[in-house]
Coordinates of C-alpha atoms in Angstrom, one line a residue:
Chain A
X1 CA 0.0 0.0 0.0
X2 CA 3.0 2.3 0.2
X3 CA 2.7 3.6 -3.3
X4 CA -1.0 4.3 -2.7
X5 CA -0.2 6.6 0.3
X6 CA 0.5 9.7 -1.9
X7 CA -3.2 9.5 -2.9
X8 CA -4.3 9.7 0.7
X9 CA -4.5 13.4 1.3
X10 CA -6.3 14.5 -1.9
X11 CA -8.5 11.4 -1.6
X12 CA -9.6 12.3 1.9
X13 CA -10.3 15.9 0.9
X14 CA -12.5 14.7 -1.9
X15 CA -14.3 12.2 0.3
X16 CA -15.2 14.8 2.9
X17 CA -16.3 17.2 0.2
X18 CA -18.3 14.5 -1.5
X19 CA -20.2 13.7 1.7
X20 CA -20.8 17.3 2.7
X21 CA -21.5 18.9 -0.7
X22 CA -25.3 18.0 -0.9
X23 CA -25.9 19.5 2.5
X24 CA -23.7 22.6 2.0
X25 CA -25.2 23.3 -1.5
X26 CA -28.7 21.8 -1.5
X27 CA -29.6 23.6 -4.7
X28 CA -26.9 22.0 -6.6
X29 CA -27.4 18.3 -5.7
X30 CA -28.2 17.3 -9.2
X31 CA -25.1 19.1 -10.6
X32 CA -22.9 17.4 -8.1
X33 CA -24.4 14.1 -8.9
X34 CA -23.6 14.6 -12.6
X35 CA -20.1 15.5 -11.6
X36 CA -19.6 12.1 -10.1
X37 CA -21.1 10.5 -13.2
X38 CA -18.7 12.5 -15.4
X39 CA -15.7 11.3 -13.2
X40 CA -16.9 7.7 -13.7
X41 CA -17.2 8.3 -17.4
X42 CA -13.7 9.7 -17.7
X43 CA -12.1 7.0 -15.5
X44 CA -13.7 4.1 -17.3
X45 CA -12.9 5.6 -20.8
X46 CA -9.3 6.1 -19.7
X47 CA -8.9 2.4 -18.8
X48 CA -9.3 1.7 -22.5
X49 CA -8.2 4.9 -24.2
X50 CA -5.5 6.1 -21.9
X51 CA -4.0 3.1 -20.2
X52 CA -4.4 0.6 -23.1
X53 CA -4.3 2.9 -26.1
X54 CA -7.6 1.7 -27.6
X55 CA -9.6 4.9 -28.3
X56 CA -13.1 3.8 -28.0
X57 CA -15.9 6.1 -29.2
X58 CA -18.5 3.5 -28.4
X59 CA -18.3 3.1 -24.6
X60 CA -21.7 4.8 -24.3
X61 CA -23.1 1.5 -25.4
X62 CA -22.5 0.1 -22.0
X63 CA -24.2 3.1 -20.3
X64 CA -27.3 2.7 -22.5
X65 CA -27.4 -1.1 -22.2
X66 CA -27.1 -0.8 -18.4
X67 CA -29.9 1.7 -18.3
X68 CA -32.3 -0.4 -20.3
X69 CA -31.5 -3.6 -18.5
X70 CA -32.0 -2.0 -15.1
X71 CA -35.3 -0.4 -16.3
X72 CA -36.6 -3.7 -17.7
X73 CA -35.9 -5.5 -14.5
X74 CA -37.4 -2.8 -12.3
X75 CA -40.6 -2.8 -14.4
X76 CA -40.6 -6.5 -15.3
X77 CA -40.5 -7.7 -11.7
X78 CA -44.1 -6.5 -11.1
X79 CA -45.6 -5.8 -14.6
X80 CA -45.6 -7.3 -18.1
X81 CA -43.1 -5.3 -20.0
X82 CA -44.9 -5.4 -23.3
X83 CA -48.2 -4.1 -21.8
X84 CA -46.3 -1.5 -19.8
X85 CA -44.5 0.0 -22.7
X86 CA -47.5 -0.3 -25.0
X87 CA -49.5 1.9 -22.6
X88 CA -47.0 4.8 -23.1
X89 CA -46.9 5.8 -19.5
X90 CA -50.6 5.4 -18.9
X91 CA -49.9 2.6 -16.4
X92 CA -48.9 4.5 -13.2
X93 CA -46.7 2.3 -11.0
X94 CA -47.3 2.5 -7.4
X95 CA -44.4 0.7 -5.7
X96 CA -43.9 0.2 -2.0
X97 CA -40.5 1.1 -0.7
X98 CA -39.6 -2.5 -0.6
X99 CA -40.7 -3.2 -4.1
X100 CA -38.8 -0.1 -5.4
X101 CA -35.5 -0.9 -3.7
X102 CA -35.7 -4.6 -4.6
X103 CA -36.1 -3.6 -8.3
X104 CA -33.4 -1.0 -8.0
X105 CA -30.8 -3.2 -6.4
X106 CA -31.4 -6.2 -8.7
X107 CA -31.6 -3.9 -11.7
X108 CA -28.2 -2.2 -11.0
X109 CA -26.5 -5.5 -10.4
X110 CA -27.9 -6.9 -13.6
X111 CA -27.0 -3.7 -15.5
X112 CA -23.3 -4.1 -14.6
X113 CA -23.3 -7.8 -15.4
X114 CA -25.1 -7.6 -18.7
X115 CA -22.8 -4.7 -19.8
X116 CA -19.9 -7.1 -19.2
X117 CA -21.6 -9.7 -21.4
X118 CA -22.0 -7.1 -24.1
X119 CA -18.4 -6.0 -23.7
X120 CA -17.1 -9.6 -24.2
X121 CA -19.3 -10.1 -27.3
X122 CA -18.6 -6.6 -28.7
X123 CA -14.8 -7.0 -28.0
X124 CA -14.6 -10.3 -29.9
X125 CA -15.7 -8.4 -33.0
X126 CA -13.9 -5.1 -32.7
X127 CA -10.6 -6.1 -31.1
X128 CA -9.3 -7.1 -34.5
X129 CA -9.3 -3.4 -35.4
X130 CA -6.4 -1.1 -34.5
X131 CA -6.0 2.7 -34.2
X132 CA -8.5 4.9 -36.0
X133 CA -10.3 1.8 -37.3
X134 CA -11.1 0.8 -33.8
X135 CA -12.4 4.3 -33.0
X136 CA -14.7 4.3 -36.0
X137 CA -15.8 0.7 -35.6
X138 CA -16.9 1.4 -32.0
X139 CA -18.6 4.7 -33.0
X140 CA -20.6 2.7 -35.6
X141 CA -21.7 0.2 -33.0
X142 CA -22.8 3.0 -30.6
X143 CA -24.8 4.8 -33.2
X144 CA -26.4 1.5 -34.4
X145 CA -27.3 0.5 -30.8
X146 CA -29.4 3.6 -30.3
X147 CA -31.2 3.1 -33.6
X148 CA -31.8 -0.6 -32.9
X149 CA -33.4 0.1 -29.5
X150 CA -35.4 2.8 -31.1
X151 CA -36.9 0.3 -33.4
X152 CA -37.8 -2.3 -30.8
X153 CA -41.4 -1.9 -29.7
X154 CA -41.2 -4.3 -26.7
X155 CA -38.8 -1.9 -24.9
X156 CA -40.9 1.1 -25.9
X157 CA -39.0 1.9 -29.1
X158 CA -38.5 5.7 -29.7
X159 CA -41.0 6.6 -27.0
X160 CA -38.9 5.1 -24.3
X161 CA -39.9 3.9 -20.8
X162 CA -41.1 5.9 -17.8
X163 CA -39.2 4.7 -14.8
X164 CA -40.9 3.7 -11.6
X165 CA -41.6 6.7 -9.4
X166 CA -39.7 6.9 -6.1
X167 CA -42.3 6.3 -3.4
X168 CA -41.1 9.0 -1.0
X169 CA -39.9 12.5 -0.5
X170 CA -38.4 14.2 -3.6
X171 CA -35.5 15.6 -1.6
X172 CA -34.7 12.1 -0.3
X173 CA -34.8 10.9 -3.9
X174 CA -32.2 13.5 -5.0
X175 CA -29.9 12.5 -2.1
X176 CA -30.3 8.8 -2.9
X177 CA -29.2 9.2 -6.5
X178 CA -26.5 11.7 -5.5
X179 CA -25.0 9.2 -3.1
X180 CA -25.3 6.3 -5.5
X181 CA -23.3 8.2 -8.1
X182 CA -20.8 9.4 -5.5
X183 CA -20.2 5.9 -4.2
X184 CA -20.0 4.6 -7.7
X185 CA -17.4 7.2 -8.7
X186 CA -15.3 6.6 -5.6
X187 CA -15.5 2.8 -6.0
X188 CA -14.4 3.1 -9.7
X189 CA -11.4 5.2 -8.7
X190 CA -10.4 2.9 -5.9
X191 CA -10.8 -0.2 -8.0
X192 CA -8.8 1.2 -10.8
X193 CA -6.1 2.4 -8.5
X194 CA -5.6 -1.1 -7.1
X195 CA -5.9 -2.6 -10.6
X196 CA -3.2 -0.3 -12.1
X197 CA -0.7 -1.3 -9.4
X198 CA -0.9 -5.0 -10.4
X199 CA 0.6 -6.8 -13.4
X200 CA -2.6 -6.0 -15.2
X201 CA -1.8 -2.3 -15.2
X202 CA 1.6 -2.8 -16.8
X203 CA 0.3 -5.3 -19.3
X204 CA -2.3 -2.9 -20.7
X205 CA 0.3 -0.1 -20.8
X206 CA 2.5 -2.5 -22.8
X207 CA -0.3 -3.1 -25.2
X208 CA -0.7 0.7 -25.6
X209 CA 3.0 1.3 -26.2
X210 CA 3.6 -1.6 -28.7
X211 CA 1.0 -4.4 -29.0
X212 CA 3.2 -6.3 -31.5
X213 CA 6.1 -6.4 -29.1
X214 CA 3.7 -7.5 -26.3
X215 CA 2.6 -10.4 -28.5
X216 CA 6.2 -11.3 -29.3
X217 CA 6.9 -11.3 -25.5
X218 CA 4.1 -13.8 -25.0
X219 CA 1.6 -11.5 -23.1
X220 CA -2.0 -12.7 -23.3
X221 CA -3.1 -9.6 -25.2
X222 CA -6.6 -10.7 -26.1
X223 CA -7.3 -11.7 -22.5
X224 CA -6.2 -8.4 -21.2
X225 CA -8.1 -6.4 -23.7
X226 CA -11.3 -8.2 -23.0
X227 CA -11.0 -7.9 -19.2
X228 CA -10.1 -4.2 -19.5
X229 CA -13.2 -3.5 -21.5
X230 CA -15.3 -5.6 -19.2
X231 CA -14.2 -3.6 -16.2
X232 CA -15.1 -0.3 -18.0
X233 CA -18.4 -1.8 -19.1
X234 CA -19.3 -3.0 -15.6
X235 CA -19.0 0.4 -14.0
X236 CA -20.6 2.2 -17.0
X237 CA -23.5 -0.3 -17.0
X238 CA -24.3 0.5 -13.3
X239 CA -23.9 4.3 -14.0
X240 CA -26.4 4.0 -16.8
X241 CA -28.9 2.2 -14.5
X242 CA -28.5 4.9 -11.8
X243 CA -28.8 7.8 -14.3
X244 CA -31.9 6.3 -15.9
X245 CA -33.7 6.3 -12.6
X246 CA -32.4 9.7 -11.8
X247 CA -33.8 11.1 -15.1
X248 CA -37.1 9.3 -14.5
X249 CA -37.7 8.7 -18.2
X250 CA -35.5 6.9 -20.6
X251 CA -35.4 6.8 -24.4
X252 CA -32.8 5.6 -26.8
X253 CA -31.2 8.6 -28.5
X254 CA -30.9 11.4 -26.0
X255 CA -30.8 9.6 -22.7
X256 CA -29.5 6.1 -23.1
X257 CA -27.1 6.3 -26.1
X258 CA -26.1 10.1 -26.3
X259 CA -23.1 9.4 -28.5
X260 CA -22.3 12.9 -29.5
X261 CA -22.7 14.4 -26.0
X262 CA -21.8 12.0 -23.1
X263 CA -20.0 9.6 -25.6
X264 CA -17.7 12.4 -26.7
X265 CA -17.4 14.1 -23.3
X266 CA -15.8 10.9 -21.9
X267 CA -13.0 11.3 -24.4
X268 CA -12.6 15.0 -24.0
X269 CA -12.5 14.9 -20.2
X270 CA -9.8 12.2 -20.2
X271 CA -7.7 14.1 -22.7
X272 CA -8.1 17.4 -20.8
X273 CA -6.9 16.0 -17.5
X274 CA -4.2 13.7 -18.9
X275 CA -4.9 10.3 -20.3
X276 CA -3.2 7.3 -19.0
X277 CA -2.9 8.7 -15.5
X278 CA -5.0 8.0 -12.5
X279 CA -5.9 11.5 -11.5
X280 CA -6.0 13.0 -15.0
X281 CA -9.6 11.8 -15.7
X282 CA -10.8 13.0 -12.3
X283 CA -9.3 16.5 -12.8
X284 CA -10.4 16.7 -16.4
X285 CA -14.0 15.7 -15.6
X286 CA -14.2 18.2 -12.8
X287 CA -12.8 21.1 -14.9
X288 CA -14.9 20.1 -17.9
X289 CA -18.1 19.9 -15.8
X290 CA -17.5 23.3 -14.2
X291 CA -16.8 25.0 -17.5
X292 CA -19.8 23.3 -19.1
X293 CA -22.2 24.3 -16.3
X294 CA -20.9 27.9 -16.1
X295 CA -21.2 28.4 -19.8
X296 CA -24.6 26.8 -19.9
X297 CA -26.0 29.3 -17.4
X298 CA -23.9 32.4 -18.1
X299 CA -23.2 32.2 -21.8
X300 CA -26.2 30.5 -23.2
X301 CA -26.0 30.3 -26.9
X302 CA -22.2 30.3 -26.9
X303 CA -21.8 27.2 -24.7
X304 CA -20.8 24.9 -27.6
X305 CA -18.4 27.5 -28.9
X306 CA -16.7 27.7 -25.5
X307 CA -16.5 23.9 -25.2
X308 CA -15.1 23.7 -28.7
X309 CA -12.5 26.3 -27.9
X310 CA -11.5 24.3 -24.7
X311 CA -11.1 21.2 -26.8
X312 CA -9.0 23.0 -29.4
X313 CA -6.7 24.6 -26.8
X314 CA -6.4 21.2 -25.1
X315 CA -5.5 19.4 -28.3
X316 CA -3.2 22.0 -29.7
X317 CA -1.3 23.2 -26.6
X318 CA -1.7 20.5 -24.0
X319 CA -1.9 17.2 -25.9
X320 CA -0.8 15.2 -22.8
X321 CA -3.4 16.9 -20.7
X322 CA -2.9 18.8 -17.5
X323 CA -1.2 15.9 -15.5
X324 CA 0.9 14.9 -18.5
X325 CA 2.0 18.5 -19.0
X326 CA 3.0 18.7 -15.3
X327 CA 4.9 15.5 -15.6
X328 CA 6.9 16.9 -18.6
X329 CA 7.6 20.1 -16.7
X330 CA 8.6 18.6 -13.3
X331 CA 9.7 15.0 -14.1
X332 CA 11.6 14.7 -10.8
X333 CA 8.3 15.1 -8.8
X334 CA 7.0 12.0 -10.6
X335 CA 10.0 10.0 -9.8
X336 CA 11.6 10.2 -13.3
X337 CA 15.2 10.7 -12.3
X338 CA 18.7 9.3 -12.9
X339 CA 19.8 7.4 -9.8
X340 CA 23.6 7.2 -9.9
X341 CA 23.7 4.7 -7.1
X342 CA 24.9 1.7 -8.9
X343 CA 24.3 -0.7 -6.1
X344 CA 27.9 -2.1 -6.1
X345 CA 27.1 -5.6 -7.3
X346 CA 29.8 -8.0 -8.1
X347 CA 29.8 -10.2 -11.2
X348 CA 29.4 -13.2 -9.0
X349 CA 26.2 -11.8 -7.5
X350 CA 24.8 -10.8 -10.8
X351 CA 25.4 -14.3 -12.1
X352 CA 23.6 -15.8 -9.1
X353 CA 20.6 -13.6 -9.7
X354 CA 20.4 -14.3 -13.3
X355 CA 20.7 -18.1 -13.0
X356 CA 18.1 -18.1 -10.3
X357 CA 20.3 -19.2 -7.4
X358 CA 20.1 -15.8 -5.7
X359 CA 17.2 -13.5 -5.0
X360 CA 15.4 -14.2 -8.3
Chain B
X1 CA 18.9 -32.9 -30.2
X2 CA 18.7 -29.6 -32.1
X3 CA 16.7 -26.9 -30.4
X4 CA 15.4 -25.4 -33.6
X5 CA 15.3 -27.4 -36.9
X6 CA 14.1 -25.6 -40.0
X7 CA 13.6 -27.8 -43.0
X8 CA 12.7 -26.9 -46.6
X9 CA 10.9 -23.6 -45.6
X10 CA 9.7 -21.4 -48.4
X11 CA 7.9 -18.1 -48.2
X12 CA 6.9 -15.6 -50.9
X13 CA 5.2 -12.3 -50.8
X14 CA 3.1 -12.2 -54.0
X15 CA 5.6 -12.9 -56.7
X16 CA 8.7 -12.2 -54.6
X17 CA 10.3 -15.3 -53.3
X18 CA 11.9 -14.3 -49.9
X19 CA 12.9 -17.8 -48.7
X20 CA 13.3 -20.8 -50.9
X21 CA 13.8 -24.3 -49.5
X22 CA 15.8 -23.0 -46.5
X23 CA 17.0 -25.6 -44.0
X24 CA 19.2 -25.0 -40.9
X25 CA 19.8 -26.2 -37.4
X26 CA 20.3 -24.3 -34.2
X27 CA 21.9 -26.6 -31.6
X28 CA 21.1 -26.2 -27.9
X29 CA 23.4 -24.1 -25.9
X30 CA 25.4 -22.7 -28.8
X31 CA 25.6 -19.4 -30.7
X32 CA 24.6 -19.7 -34.3
X33 CA 24.9 -16.9 -36.8
X34 CA 22.9 -16.0 -39.9
X35 CA 24.4 -13.6 -42.4
X36 CA 23.6 -12.5 -46.0
X37 CA 23.4 -9.4 -48.1
X38 CA 20.6 -6.9 -47.7
X39 CA 17.2 -8.3 -48.8
X40 CA 18.5 -11.8 -48.8
X41 CA 15.6 -13.0 -46.6
X42 CA 17.2 -13.2 -43.1
X43 CA 14.5 -11.3 -41.3
X44 CA 11.8 -13.2 -43.3
X45 CA 13.2 -16.4 -41.9
X46 CA 13.2 -15.0 -38.4
X47 CA 9.6 -14.0 -38.8
X48 CA 8.7 -17.4 -40.1
X49 CA 10.3 -19.1 -37.1
X50 CA 8.5 -16.9 -34.5
X51 CA 5.1 -17.4 -36.2
X52 CA 4.7 -13.8 -37.5
X53 CA 3.4 -15.1 -40.8
X54 CA 2.4 -18.5 -42.1
X55 CA 5.0 -20.3 -44.2
X56 CA 4.2 -21.6 -47.7
X57 CA 5.9 -25.0 -47.2
X58 CA 8.4 -26.8 -45.0
X59 CA 8.6 -27.5 -41.3
X60 CA 9.9 -25.7 -38.3
X61 CA 10.6 -27.8 -35.2
X62 CA 11.3 -26.4 -31.7
X63 CA 12.5 -29.0 -29.2
X64 CA 11.2 -31.7 -31.5
X65 CA 7.7 -30.2 -31.8
X66 CA 6.2 -28.7 -34.9
X67 CA 5.6 -25.0 -34.4
X68 CA 4.9 -23.6 -37.8
X69 CA 1.1 -23.6 -37.2
X70 CA 1.3 -21.8 -33.9
X71 CA 0.7 -18.1 -33.3
X72 CA 3.3 -15.5 -32.2
X73 CA 2.2 -15.5 -28.5
X74 CA 2.1 -19.3 -28.3
X75 CA 5.6 -19.6 -29.7
X76 CA 6.9 -16.9 -27.4
X77 CA 5.4 -18.8 -24.4
X78 CA 7.4 -21.9 -25.4
X79 CA 10.5 -19.9 -24.6
X80 CA 11.4 -18.9 -28.2
X81 CA 11.9 -15.2 -28.1
X82 CA 13.0 -12.6 -30.7
X83 CA 14.3 -9.0 -30.6
X84 CA 13.5 -6.6 -33.4
X85 CA 15.8 -5.0 -35.9
X86 CA 14.2 -1.6 -35.3
X87 CA 14.3 -2.2 -31.5
X88 CA 11.0 -2.3 -29.8
X89 CA 10.4 -1.4 -26.2
X90 CA 7.5 0.1 -24.3
X91 CA 8.5 3.6 -24.9
X92 CA 6.2 5.5 -22.4
X93 CA 7.1 3.3 -19.4
X94 CA 10.2 3.5 -17.3
X95 CA 13.0 0.9 -17.6
X96 CA 11.9 -1.0 -14.5
X97 CA 8.4 -1.4 -15.7
X98 CA 9.7 -2.5 -19.1
X99 CA 11.5 -5.2 -17.3
X100 CA 8.7 -6.2 -14.9
X101 CA 6.2 -6.7 -17.7
X102 CA 8.7 -9.0 -19.4
X103 CA 8.5 -11.8 -16.8
X104 CA 7.8 -15.2 -18.4
X105 CA 4.2 -15.6 -19.5
X106 CA 4.5 -19.3 -20.0
X107 CA 2.4 -20.4 -17.1
X108 CA 0.4 -17.2 -16.5
X109 CA -3.2 -18.1 -15.5
X110 CA -6.2 -15.8 -15.5
X111 CA -5.7 -14.9 -11.8
X112 CA -2.0 -14.1 -12.4
X113 CA -3.1 -11.0 -14.2
X114 CA -4.1 -9.3 -11.0
X115 CA -1.1 -10.3 -8.9
X116 CA 1.3 -7.6 -7.7
X117 CA 5.0 -7.8 -8.4
X118 CA 7.1 -9.4 -5.7
X119 CA 10.2 -7.6 -4.3
X120 CA 12.2 -10.5 -5.7
X121 CA 11.1 -9.7 -9.2
X122 CA 12.0 -6.0 -8.8
X123 CA 15.3 -7.1 -7.5
X124 CA 15.9 -9.3 -10.5
X125 CA 14.9 -6.5 -12.8
X126 CA 17.4 -4.1 -11.2
X127 CA 20.2 -6.6 -11.4
X128 CA 19.6 -7.3 -15.0
X129 CA 19.5 -3.6 -15.7
X130 CA 22.8 -3.4 -14.0
X131 CA 24.1 -6.3 -16.1
X132 CA 23.5 -4.2 -19.2
X133 CA 24.7 -1.0 -17.6
X134 CA 21.3 0.8 -17.3
X135 CA 20.8 0.7 -13.5
X136 CA 21.2 4.4 -13.0
X137 CA 18.6 5.1 -15.7
X138 CA 16.1 2.6 -14.3
X139 CA 13.5 5.3 -13.5
X140 CA 13.7 7.2 -16.8
X141 CA 11.1 6.8 -19.5
X142 CA 12.6 4.3 -21.9
X143 CA 11.6 6.2 -25.0
X144 CA 14.0 9.0 -23.9
X145 CA 17.0 6.7 -23.9
X146 CA 19.5 6.7 -26.8
X147 CA 19.0 4.1 -29.5
X148 CA 22.0 2.0 -28.2
X149 CA 20.6 2.1 -24.7
X150 CA 17.2 1.0 -26.0
X151 CA 18.9 -2.0 -27.7
X152 CA 20.5 -2.9 -24.3
X153 CA 17.1 -2.6 -22.6
X154 CA 15.5 -4.8 -25.1
X155 CA 18.2 -7.4 -24.6
X156 CA 17.7 -7.2 -20.8
X157 CA 13.9 -7.6 -21.2
X158 CA 14.6 -10.7 -23.3
X159 CA 16.8 -12.1 -20.5
X160 CA 14.1 -11.2 -17.9
X161 CA 11.7 -13.6 -19.6
X162 CA 14.1 -16.5 -19.3
X163 CA 14.0 -17.8 -22.8
X164 CA 15.3 -21.1 -24.1
X165 CA 16.5 -19.5 -27.2
X166 CA 16.9 -15.9 -28.2
X167 CA 16.7 -14.8 -31.8
X168 CA 18.6 -11.5 -32.2
X169 CA 18.0 -9.4 -35.3
X170 CA 21.1 -7.2 -35.8
X171 CA 21.9 -6.6 -32.1
X172 CA 24.7 -4.2 -32.8
X173 CA 23.2 -2.1 -35.6
X174 CA 23.4 1.6 -34.7
X175 CA 25.5 1.0 -31.6
X176 CA 28.8 2.8 -31.2
X177 CA 32.0 0.7 -31.4
X178 CA 32.8 0.9 -27.7
X179 CA 29.4 -0.3 -26.7
X180 CA 29.6 -3.1 -29.2
X181 CA 32.5 -4.8 -27.4
X182 CA 30.5 -4.7 -24.2
X183 CA 27.5 -6.1 -25.9
X184 CA 29.4 -9.0 -27.4
X185 CA 30.8 -9.8 -24.0
X186 CA 27.3 -9.8 -22.5
X187 CA 25.8 -11.9 -25.3
X188 CA 28.6 -14.5 -24.6
X189 CA 27.9 -14.4 -20.9
X190 CA 24.2 -14.8 -21.4
X191 CA 25.1 -17.9 -23.5
X192 CA 27.7 -19.4 -21.2
X193 CA 26.5 -18.5 -17.8
X194 CA 22.7 -18.8 -18.2
X195 CA 22.7 -21.4 -20.9
X196 CA 20.6 -19.3 -23.4
X197 CA 20.9 -20.5 -26.9
X198 CA 21.5 -17.6 -29.3
X199 CA 20.6 -17.3 -33.0
X200 CA 21.9 -14.0 -34.4
X201 CA 21.4 -12.1 -37.6
X202 CA 24.3 -9.7 -38.0
X203 CA 25.8 -7.5 -40.6
X204 CA 28.9 -6.6 -38.7
X205 CA 31.4 -9.3 -39.8
X206 CA 33.8 -8.6 -37.0
X207 CA 31.0 -9.2 -34.5
X208 CA 29.6 -12.3 -36.0
X209 CA 33.0 -13.9 -36.5
X210 CA 33.8 -13.2 -32.9
X211 CA 30.5 -14.4 -31.5
X212 CA 29.2 -17.4 -33.5
X213 CA 30.5 -20.9 -33.5
X214 CA 28.6 -21.9 -36.6
X215 CA 27.4 -19.5 -39.4
X216 CA 24.8 -19.8 -42.1
X217 CA 24.9 -17.5 -45.1
X218 CA 21.8 -17.0 -47.3
X219 CA 21.6 -15.0 -50.6
X220 CA 18.5 -14.4 -52.7
X221 CA 16.5 -16.4 -50.2
X222 CA 18.5 -19.6 -50.7
X223 CA 21.0 -21.2 -48.4
X224 CA 24.4 -20.5 -49.8
X225 CA 26.9 -21.8 -47.3
X226 CA 27.3 -23.2 -43.8
X227 CA 30.4 -23.5 -41.6
X228 CA 32.7 -22.2 -38.9
X229 CA 33.6 -18.5 -39.1
X230 CA 36.9 -19.4 -40.7
X231 CA 35.2 -21.6 -43.4
X232 CA 32.7 -18.9 -44.1
X233 CA 35.3 -16.1 -44.4
X234 CA 37.2 -18.1 -47.0
X235 CA 34.2 -19.3 -48.9
X236 CA 34.3 -17.9 -52.5
X237 CA 30.5 -18.1 -52.9
X238 CA 30.0 -15.9 -49.8
X239 CA 32.5 -13.4 -50.9
X240 CA 30.9 -13.3 -54.4
X241 CA 27.4 -12.8 -52.8
X242 CA 28.6 -9.9 -50.8
X243 CA 30.4 -8.3 -53.7
X244 CA 27.4 -8.7 -56.0
X245 CA 28.8 -11.3 -58.3
X246 CA 25.7 -13.4 -57.7

């Protein structure tokens, strides 16, 4: 855990802020909830795009799939899904607390697991593609997924599904979904922090730097790629399930598979903060969300221009993102140093290590 | 028993015949050389052996087992490893990480993916870096090293994965003359002390004559001559091939 200790102070500050924020700023609970969603987006995108070098433009598929799976389970536990969707919201659900939470918990678990199944199937098709072809291939799948759901009557087609109504106080509901997204964001961060410190972290970095070399060295590249994507999919699937409930109403193009908004934001936030780093996506998502919300309220009409400008400045001047830029400027703070201490090893000792008689 | 036995291997790209009925043997525990003029098909043969592309005909045996139908990763996991002519390392990671990810993947199970690195492995990585003279630079990003140092790192990575046999594609190309002597010395030590069989493509005649016990020469994709360094040096066909009489 020694190498994790440097994350302790910023981590604790964020935790305290995360718990206190909805009580300190009760008018902004929804905005803070979305911030945690954005952090989850950026972190899970970075596992693929930053750490492994596979720039996916289709990760939004897992978000949408999770959202629909969760909705279908929450509704399907107590109603016939076909009848429910055919009624276009005319059937008013009246769940007890117990019914509501049973559906929600089962729905979120299923959302994560089913997203993993989709990732494994999806991966077996697109992992043959490299570089820009992978990006375009995944983008195509994401766009197609939205259209396919939109043509499927049983799940409400383009008219979507109204989610079960929370049987309690609206303020409690806001807090519930805030804390679900908060816990999800923190869990994603902690999980990835541990994951990146194992062999898995180095292996996906190796795939990013030179996949052909990794193959020539015998690394199980396919296995690592599938697992990395499954992990992204798991957290994204749950986030989709939570967001669908928070939104109250889901439909395929704008809410479940928003490829050109959420789908692209994931990429932009990672690049902004510094892809391939642990804190970069967190920083990028926070900054991006603040800029986006401020321009939406203060500069309405110009919001897309400002966002576009931010992306251009990022791509032209800070290609490695904020953390990457800091690393280039102060390499010694990131442990990138020449250490002259040669260790004073004799040839005999070296030979012992190499032949496995010594420490090796 | 021969460690690698190539018999009658042919490979062509479209109409270009890169290898034609090539046969050779790499005995266990020895250093075998492969020379030939530019474009004679040396690297193609290496690529065929490590499973980079399917061969048109012939057979490639490793430890008595046919491997010509296996894929790159499967062959690498058998302990048959290659380095690249253009030098390939993981350029955005530091030297230690380059070394750690090069542990043998022969027996890696699904759960092994999530294991941390033991202090013993870090220790071994550091010692190997010292063996090639890169210990002081172990925390530097490997892509920032000089070309020669990257070659040394690639060699150290290969040693880290404890191969049975190492196929080296021009290990001294682009390295300054002082460093070359050190590299020859280390290659010989890897062979003598750790028992790693070496199969080396080399253009530098001084290096290969010094290093290899047995040398094969190919030209125009065909096997031209085989022998000790002395025999090869005095072989009129080899001299003609290099001077372009062929």
